[in-house]
Coordinates of N, CA and C and ligand atoms in Angstrom, one line a residue:
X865 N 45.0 -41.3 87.6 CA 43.6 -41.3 88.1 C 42.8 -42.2 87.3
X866 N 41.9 -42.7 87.9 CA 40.9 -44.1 87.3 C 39.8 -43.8 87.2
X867 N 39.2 -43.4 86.0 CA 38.2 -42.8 85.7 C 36.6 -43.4 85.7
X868 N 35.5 -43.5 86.1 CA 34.8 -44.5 85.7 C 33.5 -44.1 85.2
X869 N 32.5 -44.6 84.1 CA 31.5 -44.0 84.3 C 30.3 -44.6 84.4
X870 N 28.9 -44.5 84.5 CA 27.9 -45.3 84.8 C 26.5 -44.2 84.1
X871 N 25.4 -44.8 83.8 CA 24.5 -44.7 82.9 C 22.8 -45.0 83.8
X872 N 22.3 -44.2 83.8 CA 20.8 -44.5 84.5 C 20.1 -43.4 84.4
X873 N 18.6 -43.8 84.6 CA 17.7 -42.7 85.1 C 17.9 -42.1 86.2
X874 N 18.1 -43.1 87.5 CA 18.2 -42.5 88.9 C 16.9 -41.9 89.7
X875 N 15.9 -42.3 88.8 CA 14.5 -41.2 89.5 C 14.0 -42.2 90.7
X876 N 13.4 -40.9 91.3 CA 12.9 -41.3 93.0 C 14.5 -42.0 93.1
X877 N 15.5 -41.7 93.6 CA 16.6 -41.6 93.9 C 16.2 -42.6 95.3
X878 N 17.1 -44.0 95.7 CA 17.1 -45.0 96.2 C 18.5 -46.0 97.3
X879 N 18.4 -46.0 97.6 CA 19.9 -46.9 98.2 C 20.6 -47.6 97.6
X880 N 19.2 -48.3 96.6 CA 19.6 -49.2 95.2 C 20.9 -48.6 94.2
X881 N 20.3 -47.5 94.5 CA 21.2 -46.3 93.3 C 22.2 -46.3 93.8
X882 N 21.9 -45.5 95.5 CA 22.8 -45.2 95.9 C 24.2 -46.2 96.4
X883 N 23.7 -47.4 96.8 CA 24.7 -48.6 96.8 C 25.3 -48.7 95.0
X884 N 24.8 -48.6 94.4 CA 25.4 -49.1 92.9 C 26.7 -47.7 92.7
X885 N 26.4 -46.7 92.9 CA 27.0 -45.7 93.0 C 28.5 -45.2 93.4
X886 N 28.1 -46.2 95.1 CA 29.2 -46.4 96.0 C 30.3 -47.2 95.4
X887 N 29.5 -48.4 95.1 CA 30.9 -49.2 94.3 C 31.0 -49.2 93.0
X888 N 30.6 -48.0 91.9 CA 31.3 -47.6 91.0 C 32.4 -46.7 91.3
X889 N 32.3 -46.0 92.4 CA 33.9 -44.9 92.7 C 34.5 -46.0 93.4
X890 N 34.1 -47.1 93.8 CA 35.3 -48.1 94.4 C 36.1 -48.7 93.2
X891 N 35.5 -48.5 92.1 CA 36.9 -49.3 91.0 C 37.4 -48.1 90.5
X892 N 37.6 -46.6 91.1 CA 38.5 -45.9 90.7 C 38.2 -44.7 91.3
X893 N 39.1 -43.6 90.7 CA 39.3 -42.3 91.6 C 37.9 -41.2 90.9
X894 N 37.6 -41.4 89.8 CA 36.4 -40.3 89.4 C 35.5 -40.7 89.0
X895 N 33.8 -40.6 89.2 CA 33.0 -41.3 89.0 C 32.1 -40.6 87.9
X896 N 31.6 -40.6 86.5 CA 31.2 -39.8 85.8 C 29.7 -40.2 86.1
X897 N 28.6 -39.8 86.1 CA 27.1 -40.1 86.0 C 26.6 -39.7 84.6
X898 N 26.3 -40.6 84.0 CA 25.8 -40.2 82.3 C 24.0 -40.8 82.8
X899 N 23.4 -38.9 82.8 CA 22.1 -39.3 83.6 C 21.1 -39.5 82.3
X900 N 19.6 -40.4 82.3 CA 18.9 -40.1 81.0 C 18.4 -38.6 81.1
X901 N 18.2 -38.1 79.9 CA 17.0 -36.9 79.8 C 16.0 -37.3 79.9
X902 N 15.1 -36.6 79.8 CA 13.7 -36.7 79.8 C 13.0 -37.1 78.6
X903 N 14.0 -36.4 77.7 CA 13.3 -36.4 76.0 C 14.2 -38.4 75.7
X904 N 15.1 -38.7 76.3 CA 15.3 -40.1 76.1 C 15.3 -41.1 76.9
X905 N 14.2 -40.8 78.2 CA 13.7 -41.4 78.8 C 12.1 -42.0 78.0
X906 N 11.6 -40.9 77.2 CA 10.4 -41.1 76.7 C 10.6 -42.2 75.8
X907 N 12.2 -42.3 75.1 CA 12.1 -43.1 73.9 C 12.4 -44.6 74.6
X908 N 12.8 -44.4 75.7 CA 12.7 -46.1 77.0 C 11.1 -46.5 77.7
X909 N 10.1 -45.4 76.9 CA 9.1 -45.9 77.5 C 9.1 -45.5 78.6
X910 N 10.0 -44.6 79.4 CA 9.8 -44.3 80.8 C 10.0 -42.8 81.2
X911 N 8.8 -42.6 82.1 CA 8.4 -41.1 82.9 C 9.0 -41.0 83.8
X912 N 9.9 -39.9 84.4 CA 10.0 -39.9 85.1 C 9.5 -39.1 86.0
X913 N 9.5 -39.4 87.4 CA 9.0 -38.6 88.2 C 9.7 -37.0 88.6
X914 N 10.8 -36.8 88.5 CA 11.5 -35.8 89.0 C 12.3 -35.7 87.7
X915 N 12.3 -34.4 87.0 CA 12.8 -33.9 85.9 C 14.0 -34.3 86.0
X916 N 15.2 -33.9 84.2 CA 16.4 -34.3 84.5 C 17.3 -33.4 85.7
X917 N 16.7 -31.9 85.6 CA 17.3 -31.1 86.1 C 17.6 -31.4 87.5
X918 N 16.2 -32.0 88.1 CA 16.0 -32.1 89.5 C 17.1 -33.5 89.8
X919 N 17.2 -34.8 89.1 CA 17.6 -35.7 89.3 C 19.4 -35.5 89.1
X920 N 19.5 -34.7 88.2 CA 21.0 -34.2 88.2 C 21.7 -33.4 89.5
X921 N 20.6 -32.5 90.1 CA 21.0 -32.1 91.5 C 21.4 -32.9 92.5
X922 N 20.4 -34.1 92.5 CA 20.2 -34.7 93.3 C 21.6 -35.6 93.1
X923 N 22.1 -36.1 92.1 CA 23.4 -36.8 91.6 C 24.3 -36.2 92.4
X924 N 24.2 -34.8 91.6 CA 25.5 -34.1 92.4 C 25.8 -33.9 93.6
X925 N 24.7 -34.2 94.6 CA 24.7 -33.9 95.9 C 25.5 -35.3 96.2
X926 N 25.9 -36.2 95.8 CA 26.1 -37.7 96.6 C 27.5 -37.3 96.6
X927 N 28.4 -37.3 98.0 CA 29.8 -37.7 97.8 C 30.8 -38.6 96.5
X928 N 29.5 -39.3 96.1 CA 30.6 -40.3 95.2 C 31.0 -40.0 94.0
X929 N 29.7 -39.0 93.6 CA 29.7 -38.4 92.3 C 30.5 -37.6 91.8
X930 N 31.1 -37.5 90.8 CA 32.1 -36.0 90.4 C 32.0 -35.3 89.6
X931 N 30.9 -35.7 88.6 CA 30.6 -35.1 87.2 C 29.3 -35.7 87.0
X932 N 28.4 -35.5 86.3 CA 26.9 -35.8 85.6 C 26.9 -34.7 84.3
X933 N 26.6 -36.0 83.3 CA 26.2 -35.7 81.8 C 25.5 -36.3 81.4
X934 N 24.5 -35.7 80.7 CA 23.6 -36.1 80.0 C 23.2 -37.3 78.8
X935 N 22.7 -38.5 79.4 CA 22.4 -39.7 78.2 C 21.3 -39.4 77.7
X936 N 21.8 -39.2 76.1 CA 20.8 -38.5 74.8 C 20.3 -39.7 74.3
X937 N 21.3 -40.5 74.1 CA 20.7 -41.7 73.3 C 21.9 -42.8 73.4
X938 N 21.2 -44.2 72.8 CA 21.6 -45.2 73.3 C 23.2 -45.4 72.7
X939 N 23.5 -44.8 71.6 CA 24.7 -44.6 70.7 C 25.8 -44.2 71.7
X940 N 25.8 -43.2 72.3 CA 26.9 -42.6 73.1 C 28.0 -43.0 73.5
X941 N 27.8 -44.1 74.3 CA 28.8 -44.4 75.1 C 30.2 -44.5 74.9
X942 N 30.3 -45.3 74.2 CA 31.9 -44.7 73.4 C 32.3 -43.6 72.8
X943 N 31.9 -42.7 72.5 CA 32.3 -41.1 72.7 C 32.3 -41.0 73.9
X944 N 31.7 -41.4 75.0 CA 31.6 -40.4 76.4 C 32.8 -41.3 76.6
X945 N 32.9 -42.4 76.5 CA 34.3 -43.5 77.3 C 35.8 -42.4 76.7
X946 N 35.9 -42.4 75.7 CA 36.5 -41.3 74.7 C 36.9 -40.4 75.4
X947 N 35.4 -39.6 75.0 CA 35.7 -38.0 75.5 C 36.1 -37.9 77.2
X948 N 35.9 -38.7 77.9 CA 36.0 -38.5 79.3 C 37.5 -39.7 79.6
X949 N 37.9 -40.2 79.1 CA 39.1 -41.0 79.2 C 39.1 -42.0 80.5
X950 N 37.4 -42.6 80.2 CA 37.4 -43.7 81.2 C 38.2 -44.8 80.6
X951 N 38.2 -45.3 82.2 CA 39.1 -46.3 82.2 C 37.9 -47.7 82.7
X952 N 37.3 -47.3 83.0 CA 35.9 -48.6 83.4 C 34.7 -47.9 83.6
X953 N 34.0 -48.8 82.5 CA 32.4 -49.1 82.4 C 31.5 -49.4 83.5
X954 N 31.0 -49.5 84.1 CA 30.0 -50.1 85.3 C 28.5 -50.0 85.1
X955 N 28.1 -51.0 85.0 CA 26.3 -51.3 85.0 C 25.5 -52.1 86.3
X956 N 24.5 -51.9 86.8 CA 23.7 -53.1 87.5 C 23.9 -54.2 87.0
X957 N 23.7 -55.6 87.0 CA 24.1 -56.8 86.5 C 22.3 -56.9 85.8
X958 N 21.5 -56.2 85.8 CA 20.3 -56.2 85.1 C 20.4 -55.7 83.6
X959 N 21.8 -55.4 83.4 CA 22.4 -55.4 82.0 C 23.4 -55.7 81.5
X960 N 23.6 -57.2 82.2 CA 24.9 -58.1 82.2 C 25.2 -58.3 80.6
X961 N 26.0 -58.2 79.7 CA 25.9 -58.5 78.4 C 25.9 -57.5 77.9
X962 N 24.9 -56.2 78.2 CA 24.4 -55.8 77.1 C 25.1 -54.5 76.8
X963 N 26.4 -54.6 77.4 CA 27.8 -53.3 77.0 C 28.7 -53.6 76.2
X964 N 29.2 -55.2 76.0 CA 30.3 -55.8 76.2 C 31.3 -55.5 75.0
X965 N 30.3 -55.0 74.3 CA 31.2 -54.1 72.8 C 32.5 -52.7 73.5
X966 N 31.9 -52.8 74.8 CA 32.8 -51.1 75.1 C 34.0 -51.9 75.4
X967 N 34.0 -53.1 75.8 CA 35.3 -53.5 76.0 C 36.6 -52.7 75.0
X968 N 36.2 -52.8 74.0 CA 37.4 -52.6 72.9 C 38.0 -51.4 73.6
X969 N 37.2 -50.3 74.6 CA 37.3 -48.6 74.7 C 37.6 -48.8 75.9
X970 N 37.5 -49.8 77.1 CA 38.0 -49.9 78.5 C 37.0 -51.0 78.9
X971 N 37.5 -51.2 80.3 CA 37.2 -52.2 81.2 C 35.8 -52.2 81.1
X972 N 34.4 -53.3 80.9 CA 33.4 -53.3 81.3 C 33.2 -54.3 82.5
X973 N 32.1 -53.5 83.6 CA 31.8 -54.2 84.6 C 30.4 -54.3 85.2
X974 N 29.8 -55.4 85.5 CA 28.8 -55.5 85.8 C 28.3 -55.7 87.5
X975 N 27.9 -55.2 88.1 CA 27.5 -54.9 89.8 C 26.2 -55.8 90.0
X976 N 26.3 -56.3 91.1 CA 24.8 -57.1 91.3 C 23.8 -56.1 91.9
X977 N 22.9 -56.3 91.3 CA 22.0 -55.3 91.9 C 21.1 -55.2 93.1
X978 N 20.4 -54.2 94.0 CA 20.3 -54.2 95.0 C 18.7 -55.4 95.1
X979 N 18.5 -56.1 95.1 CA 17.7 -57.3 94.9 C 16.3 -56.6 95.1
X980 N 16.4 -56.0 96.7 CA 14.4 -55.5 97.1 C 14.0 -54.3 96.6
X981 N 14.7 -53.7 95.7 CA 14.1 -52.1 96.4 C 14.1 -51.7 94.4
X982 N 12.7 -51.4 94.0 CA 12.7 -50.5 92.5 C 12.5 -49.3 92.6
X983 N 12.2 -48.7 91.5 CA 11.6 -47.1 91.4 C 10.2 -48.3 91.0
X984 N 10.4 -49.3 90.7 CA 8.6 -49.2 89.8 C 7.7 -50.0 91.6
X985 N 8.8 -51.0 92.0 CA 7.9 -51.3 93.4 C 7.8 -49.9 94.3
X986 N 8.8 -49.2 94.4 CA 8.2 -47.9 95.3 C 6.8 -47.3 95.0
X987 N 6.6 -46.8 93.4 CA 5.4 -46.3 93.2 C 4.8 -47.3 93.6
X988 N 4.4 -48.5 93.2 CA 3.7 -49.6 93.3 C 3.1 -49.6 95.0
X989 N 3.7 -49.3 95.4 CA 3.9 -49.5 97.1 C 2.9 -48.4 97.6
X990 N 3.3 -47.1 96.8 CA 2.9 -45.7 97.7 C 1.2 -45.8 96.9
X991 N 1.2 -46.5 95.4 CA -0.3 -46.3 95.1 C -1.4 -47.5 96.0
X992 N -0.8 -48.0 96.9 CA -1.3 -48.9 97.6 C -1.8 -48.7 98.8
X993 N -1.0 -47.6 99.1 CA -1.2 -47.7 100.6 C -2.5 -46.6 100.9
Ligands
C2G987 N1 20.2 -50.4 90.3 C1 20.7 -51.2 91.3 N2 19.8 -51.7 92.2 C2 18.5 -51.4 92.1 C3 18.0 -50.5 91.1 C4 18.9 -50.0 90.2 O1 21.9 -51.6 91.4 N3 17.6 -51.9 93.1 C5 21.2 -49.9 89.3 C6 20.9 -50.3 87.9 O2 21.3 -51.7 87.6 C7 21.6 -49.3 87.0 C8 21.5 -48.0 87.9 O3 21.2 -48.5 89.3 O4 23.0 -49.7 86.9 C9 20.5 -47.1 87.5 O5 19.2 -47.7 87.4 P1 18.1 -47.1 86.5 O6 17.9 -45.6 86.9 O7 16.9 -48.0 86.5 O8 18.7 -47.1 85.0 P2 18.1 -47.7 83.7 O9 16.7 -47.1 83.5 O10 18.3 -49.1 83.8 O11 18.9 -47.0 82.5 O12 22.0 -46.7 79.0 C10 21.7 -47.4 80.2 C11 20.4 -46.9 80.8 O13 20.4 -45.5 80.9 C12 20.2 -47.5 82.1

C-alpha cells in the first residue's frame, strides 16, 4: 500500500482543494490530510473561516480522503512521514522547494495549482458583491 500525505488549511473548502486532493490519492492507495489548527493557523497569520473541527468533517466527507491529522506546527512533517509510513509527500506547486528536506523520509512532490480559484479571491469576491 502507497501511502501519501498532504498539509493545508482547506477553509471555505474549493475544487482547488478538491482537484489537489484528487491527484494526491492518484500517487497512491492512502491519502493522509495533515489539516492546520486554528491555534497554528494564527501563527500563519491566517483566520479561518470554519473551525478546525468543521474543516476536518468536511475532509472527511471527500472520497479521496482516509485519515485527517492535525498540523500543530511547522516542525512535524517528518514524524508524521515516520509515524504514518508515507511513502510520498505532495504540495500545491505554491510551495515548490519549500519541502525538499523530506526527501531524505520519502518521495516529495509538487502539484500545479488550480490557477483561478483562492479562499482569499472568494472572500474578496463575496465582500464585493
Ligand atoms: N491549492 C491548489 N489550488 C488552489 C488552492 C490551493 O492546488 N487554487 C492547494 C495548495 O497548493 C495546497 C492545498 O491546496 O497544497 C491546501 O491549500 P491551503 O489550504 O491554502 O494550504 P496552506 O495555507 O498553503 O497551508 O505546512 C503546509 C501548510 O499547512 C500549507
Amino acid at each position: 500500500m502507497r501511502r501519501v500525505i498532504t498539509y493545508g488549511t482547506f477553509d471555505l473548502l474549493h475544487y482547488g482543494h478538491i482537484r489537489l486532493l484528487q491527484r494526491c490519492k492518484e500517487q497512491g492507495d492512502y491519502l493522509v490530510v495533515a489539516l492546520s489548527t486554528d491555534e497554528f493557523n494564527a501563527g500563519k497569520g491566517k483566520k479561518s473561516y470554519f473551525s478546525y473541527d468543521d474543516r476536518k468533517r468536511m475532509l472527511e466527507a471527500i472520497r479521496y480522503v482516509d485519515l485527517v491529522i492535525p498540523e500543530e506546527n511547522w516542525e512535524q512533517k517528518a514524524d508524521d512521514v515516520d509515524r504514518y509510513h508515507i511513502d510520498v509527500f505532495v504540495m500545491g506547486d505554491d510551495w515548490e522547494g519549500k519541502f525538499d528536506e523530506l526527501s531524505e523520509h520519502c518521495e516529495v512532490v509538487y502539484l500545479p495549482r488550480t490557477p483561478e480559484i483562492s479562499t482569499t479571491q472568494i472572500k474578496t469576491d463575496l465582500s464585493t458583491k
